[in-house]
Amino acid sequence: MTLTVVCGGFWGDEGKGKILSYLALSDNPAIVVRAGVGTNAGHTIEFENREYKLRMIPSGFINPSIRLLIGAGVLVDPKVLFKELDETKTHDRFGVDYQSGIIEKKHIELDSSNGHLKGKIGTTGSGTGPANVDRALRKLKVARDIPELKPYLTDVSVEVNDALDLGLKVQAEGSQAILLSLFHGSYPYVTSKDTSAAAICSDIGVGPTRVSDVVVVLKSFVTRVGTGDLPGELPMDEVKKRGWTEYGAVTGRPRRAAPFNYELAKKAVRLNGATQIAVTKFDIIFPEIAKANDINQIKGDAEDFINKIEDETKVKVAFIGTGPSAEDIIDLREHI
Ligand code: IMP
Ligand code: MG
């Protein structure tokens, strides 16, 4: 079985898009399938000197042989989806599940208006929370109700399970991250459903016995957008001084930041059942290793950091991100 599940370990924006785009090139999977909440996610992919910020199309699109799917659990905003289909020119290899939920204008308005969730929780305003409310009330439209989506409709669970039966590789792309989970995260400052590896399986219609690897993505420092506690949070001028300044891919809000947190990393590993860790933005902490592809370039403090992550979590670091581009990575899988 070759189903790899990629999920976020902190509060999102760990660089899942970067890891997924690398895996799409290196492992050449037959399918990359998007799980997670919906358009509240923004996955940044840099490839061949172009940057994409995608909210719907799976990050694996940079490999032109991959079939791209969106699972039934995911909320689709048709407007965002069609824009990204045009941008990525992936119409001929894209499919969306018959039962993926549909975000409508009213959901976005509810999410964004004053006194609603955007003010209280600091949501992304993308409509995902109110849409999941309507889904629970059994009054949400689903993809099969939208005529424009007809050419793309498919049964994602069947496609994914059939591919696995044939021994083909499948990658499942989580969104958000475990500390934003409605069940396991920093409630009430969380997103509108579970975001664990188990939820990712549920989103795409595969059973947990089919998973080969769970990759938890941990950034070299912790960031958070929106409201809620961030342990060890640094003042913004210190964040800037350290070169950790980032802006939300969906909202453009500056991200709050704190140093790497081993307790949170352990929690992420436990709640997701991680078999591998990807550490991203390592070059931000250790500029001398920028764009490295060879583990022998990781020495001194940088090596100690990786060793400490492994000692604390008891899970091996399989990938180290060394720059924004899909190819800026050290792949350690052959060593573990
Ligand atoms: P919602 O998911 O838009 O309802 O927002 C709920 C909380 O999750 C807010 O704190 C958002 O900033 C956060 N959030 C949702 N999606 C992401 C993401 O993809 N990256 C980072 N934070 C997110
Ligand atoms: Mg993001």
XYZ file of C-alpha atoms and ligand atoms in Angstrom:
360
model
C 0.000 0.000 0.000
C 1.307 3.401 -0.847
C -0.970 6.029 0.586
C 0.981 8.937 2.073
C -0.962 11.386 4.220
C 0.572 14.836 4.703
C -0.733 16.913 7.583
C 0.139 20.078 9.475
C 1.675 19.890 12.939
C 1.045 23.350 14.383
C -1.500 26.062 13.429
C -1.192 25.799 9.659
C 1.255 27.347 7.220
C 3.995 24.862 8.040
C 4.809 24.432 4.351
C 2.623 21.478 3.422
C 2.386 22.796 -0.145
C 6.141 22.761 -0.479
C 6.519 19.187 0.841
C 3.629 17.950 -1.305
C 4.972 19.575 -4.438
C 8.361 17.951 -3.848
C 6.752 14.530 -3.241
C 4.714 14.913 -6.413
C 7.927 15.342 -8.412
C 10.075 12.759 -6.603
C 7.560 9.949 -6.028
C 5.439 10.432 -9.135
C 2.123 9.369 -7.549
C -0.858 8.494 -9.734
C -3.182 10.683 -7.650
C -2.880 13.641 -5.306
C -6.109 14.206 -3.432
C -6.992 17.294 -1.454
C -8.497 16.781 1.991
C -9.056 19.312 4.776
C -11.651 21.989 5.387
C -11.822 24.044 2.183
C -10.823 27.403 0.759
C -9.663 28.686 4.153
C -6.308 27.055 3.345
C -3.658 28.666 1.188
C -0.880 26.367 0.022
C 2.159 28.112 -1.419
C 4.024 26.286 -4.163
C 7.141 27.576 -5.837
C 8.348 25.826 -8.940
C 10.453 26.884 -11.933
C 10.580 30.472 -10.632
C 6.800 30.785 -10.377
C 4.829 31.055 -7.174
C 1.294 29.704 -6.812
C -1.004 30.245 -3.842
C -3.629 27.557 -4.136
C -6.759 27.131 -2.060
C -8.394 24.251 -3.964
C -6.198 22.544 -6.558
C -3.851 19.974 -4.944
C -0.222 21.085 -4.647
C 0.910 18.104 -6.735
C -0.344 19.800 -9.919
C 3.233 20.709 -10.904
C 3.712 17.107 -12.068
C 1.614 16.958 -15.274
C 1.000 13.199 -15.092
C -0.882 13.317 -11.781
C -4.657 13.018 -11.467
C -5.884 15.769 -9.122
C -8.890 15.159 -6.891
C -10.858 16.907 -4.160
C -12.422 14.639 -1.532
C -16.043 14.524 -0.382
C -15.233 16.041 3.004
C -13.822 19.231 1.496
C -15.790 22.451 0.944
C -15.488 23.804 -2.600
C -15.941 27.425 -3.608
C -16.633 27.090 -7.359
C -15.389 30.623 -8.043
C -12.006 29.928 -6.462
C -11.827 26.490 -8.062
C -12.438 27.721 -11.626
C -9.895 30.502 -11.207
C -7.265 27.978 -10.102
C -8.178 25.501 -12.855
C -7.449 28.305 -15.337
C -4.258 29.348 -13.577
C -2.867 25.804 -13.399
C -4.408 24.603 -16.692
C -5.402 21.303 -15.116
C -9.003 20.958 -16.431
C -8.285 17.658 -18.178
C -6.957 15.844 -15.106
C -9.108 17.244 -12.320
C -12.008 15.625 -10.479
C -14.222 16.623 -7.557
C -16.318 14.228 -5.501
C -20.102 14.225 -6.100
C -20.583 15.058 -2.434
C -17.961 17.738 -1.808
C -19.759 20.621 -0.071
C -20.400 23.926 -1.825
C -19.610 27.330 -0.320
C -22.092 29.996 -1.404
C -21.987 33.770 -1.164
C -24.205 33.735 1.927
C -21.629 31.615 3.781
C -18.854 34.072 2.982
C -21.040 36.974 4.078
C -21.916 35.250 7.346
C -18.263 34.392 8.022
C -17.053 37.936 7.323
C -19.706 40.201 8.769
C -19.122 41.999 12.050
C -20.251 40.117 15.127
C -19.795 36.827 13.346
C -16.909 34.426 13.369
C -14.302 36.610 11.689
C -14.288 39.057 14.594
C -14.548 36.506 17.377
C -12.264 33.727 16.180
C -10.290 35.590 13.556
C -11.468 33.239 10.823
C -10.240 33.560 7.273
C -13.677 34.812 6.193
C -13.809 32.230 3.413
C -17.225 30.876 4.408
C -16.068 27.432 5.491
C -17.454 27.613 9.060
C -20.994 28.652 8.074
C -20.947 26.120 5.208
C -20.072 23.312 7.615
C -22.946 24.514 9.840
C -25.327 24.103 6.878
C -23.796 20.733 6.128
C -24.496 19.546 9.670
C -28.054 20.868 9.284
C -28.351 18.839 6.044
C -29.124 21.907 3.935
C -25.810 22.473 2.155
C -25.554 22.098 -1.602
C -23.052 19.516 -2.783
C -21.008 19.342 -5.975
C -23.579 17.276 -7.891
C -26.088 20.144 -7.455
C -23.860 22.559 -9.414
C -24.225 22.234 -13.238
C -20.799 23.821 -13.989
C -19.076 21.091 -11.976
C -20.697 18.253 -13.933
C -17.688 17.572 -16.224
C -15.483 17.034 -13.183
C -17.707 14.928 -10.924
C -16.298 11.619 -9.734
C -16.368 9.177 -6.836
C -13.068 10.032 -5.161
C -13.241 7.140 -2.711
C -13.554 4.670 -5.601
C -10.717 6.293 -7.582
C -8.362 6.349 -4.600
C -9.101 2.818 -3.396
C -8.892 1.402 -6.938
C -5.496 3.056 -7.417
C -4.243 1.580 -4.137
C -5.558 -1.866 -5.138
C -3.436 -1.602 -8.292
C -0.372 -0.762 -6.193
C -0.257 2.833 -7.412
C 0.914 5.701 -5.230
C -1.552 8.176 -3.782
C -0.825 11.300 -1.762
C -3.426 12.863 0.499
C -3.054 16.582 1.095
C -4.315 17.791 4.449
C -5.017 21.431 5.108
C -4.941 23.579 8.238
C -3.227 21.638 11.026
C -3.772 19.679 14.195
C -3.856 22.657 16.587
C -6.712 24.105 14.494
C -8.722 20.869 14.861
C -12.269 21.395 16.127
C -11.774 18.361 18.393
C -8.106 18.380 19.382
C -6.962 21.949 18.809
C -7.025 25.158 20.834
C -10.840 25.367 21.066
C -12.686 27.666 20.457
C -9.933 29.277 18.353
C -10.012 26.515 15.782
C -11.444 25.708 12.375
C -14.816 24.085 11.747
C -13.894 20.399 11.733
C -11.215 17.884 12.648
C -7.924 18.209 10.777
C -6.025 15.096 11.931
C -4.599 12.377 9.674
C -7.694 10.310 10.539
C -9.925 13.165 9.353
C -7.914 13.387 6.136
C -8.689 9.692 5.482
C -12.357 10.347 6.155
C -12.354 13.392 3.837
C -11.207 11.310 0.883
C -12.997 8.051 1.666
C -10.199 5.663 2.638
C -9.973 3.527 5.753
C -7.064 3.980 8.182
C -5.711 0.501 7.353
C -4.777 1.756 3.880
C -2.302 4.388 5.039
C 1.404 3.654 4.531
C 2.913 6.837 5.935
C 1.760 9.880 7.847
C 4.069 12.854 7.327
C 3.636 15.586 9.919
C 4.975 18.921 8.704
C 6.631 21.057 11.397
C 8.016 24.483 10.592
C 11.320 25.476 12.236
C 9.389 28.141 14.129
C 5.710 28.258 15.029
C 3.279 30.730 13.461
C -0.356 31.489 13.948
C -2.849 33.785 12.246
C -6.097 34.772 13.894
C -6.968 34.728 17.576
C -5.958 32.336 20.376
C -2.974 31.593 22.566
C 0.468 31.117 21.036
C 2.931 29.872 23.686
C 6.264 31.698 23.574
C 4.857 34.374 21.225
C 7.477 36.963 20.301
C 6.788 40.676 19.916
C 6.404 41.637 16.248
C 9.628 43.674 16.190
C 11.532 40.591 17.406
C 9.798 38.440 14.760
C 10.986 40.932 12.158
C 14.514 41.027 13.558
C 14.766 37.248 13.298
C 13.562 37.306 9.687
C 10.463 35.250 10.555
C 7.931 37.701 9.103
C 5.239 35.968 7.070
C 1.803 36.951 5.772
C -1.299 34.755 5.538
C -1.730 33.276 2.048
C -5.524 33.691 2.156
C -6.001 36.804 4.286
C -2.683 38.668 3.946
C -2.609 39.099 7.731
C 0.858 39.163 9.351
C 1.513 35.861 11.100
C 2.297 35.826 14.803
C 5.392 33.782 15.614
C 7.140 31.840 18.390
C 10.210 29.611 18.582
C 9.931 25.887 17.767
C 7.942 24.087 20.475
C 8.862 20.458 21.278
C 5.757 19.843 23.412
C 3.509 20.877 20.542
C 5.578 18.749 18.159
C 5.036 15.718 20.406
C 1.311 16.417 20.504
C 1.197 16.676 16.707
C 3.027 13.364 16.332
C 0.695 11.643 18.803
C -2.605 12.961 17.434
C -1.667 12.155 13.837
C 0.177 8.874 14.406
C 3.114 10.312 12.471
C 5.597 7.924 10.883
C 7.762 10.692 9.403
C 8.468 14.342 10.142
C 9.147 17.088 7.619
C 10.926 20.119 9.059
C 10.415 23.180 6.887
C 11.987 26.644 6.605
C 15.204 25.303 8.061
C 17.117 27.845 5.965
C 15.383 30.689 7.822
C 17.009 29.526 11.077
C 20.254 28.359 9.453
C 20.865 30.522 6.345
C 24.138 28.704 5.597
C 22.207 25.605 4.504
C 19.946 27.465 2.036
C 19.040 25.285 -0.975
C 21.017 22.304 0.415
C 20.099 18.852 -0.883
C 22.734 16.870 1.022
C 22.502 15.840 4.673
C 26.266 16.269 5.037
C 25.661 20.023 4.855
C 23.706 19.851 8.148
C 26.279 20.297 10.917
C 26.692 21.808 14.393
C 23.597 23.561 15.789
C 21.553 22.591 12.746
C 22.333 18.916 13.295
C 21.588 19.234 17.037
C 18.185 20.740 16.233
C 17.215 17.806 13.992
C 18.523 15.291 16.554
C 16.549 16.949 19.327
C 13.322 16.829 17.292
C 13.861 13.107 16.743
C 14.788 12.468 20.408
C 11.754 14.305 21.739
C 9.155 12.959 19.287
C 10.671 9.482 18.742
C 9.922 9.896 15.033
C 12.515 10.275 12.287
C 12.924 13.473 10.311
C 12.447 12.348 6.713
C 12.567 15.742 4.981
C 14.297 19.049 5.689
C 13.076 22.067 3.752
C 15.967 24.333 2.767
C 14.209 26.945 0.633
C 10.874 27.887 -0.915
C 11.197 25.972 -4.178
C 9.904 22.385 -4.470
C 13.472 21.168 -5.077
C 15.000 22.914 -2.036
C 14.884 19.887 0.205
C 16.961 17.174 1.837
C 15.191 13.835 1.433
C 16.379 11.483 4.181
C 14.046 8.568 3.503
C 16.780 6.283 2.251
C 18.597 6.737 5.556
C 15.656 5.715 7.785
P -11.634 29.361 9.587
O -11.051 28.013 9.309
O -11.585 30.304 8.412
O -13.009 29.255 10.191
O -10.715 30.071 10.707
C -10.597 29.532 12.017
C -9.176 29.685 12.526
O -8.313 28.842 11.760
C -8.595 31.099 12.380
O -7.689 31.325 13.443
C -7.816 31.023 11.058
O -6.780 31.960 10.997
C -7.285 29.606 11.148
N -6.994 28.984 9.840
C -7.879 28.363 9.013
N -7.249 27.892 7.926
C -5.950 28.184 8.063
C -4.788 27.914 7.265
O -4.831 27.292 6.197
N -3.601 28.392 7.737
C -3.519 29.060 8.933
N -4.573 29.318 9.700
C -5.789 28.891 9.282
Mg -1.298 28.314 4.376
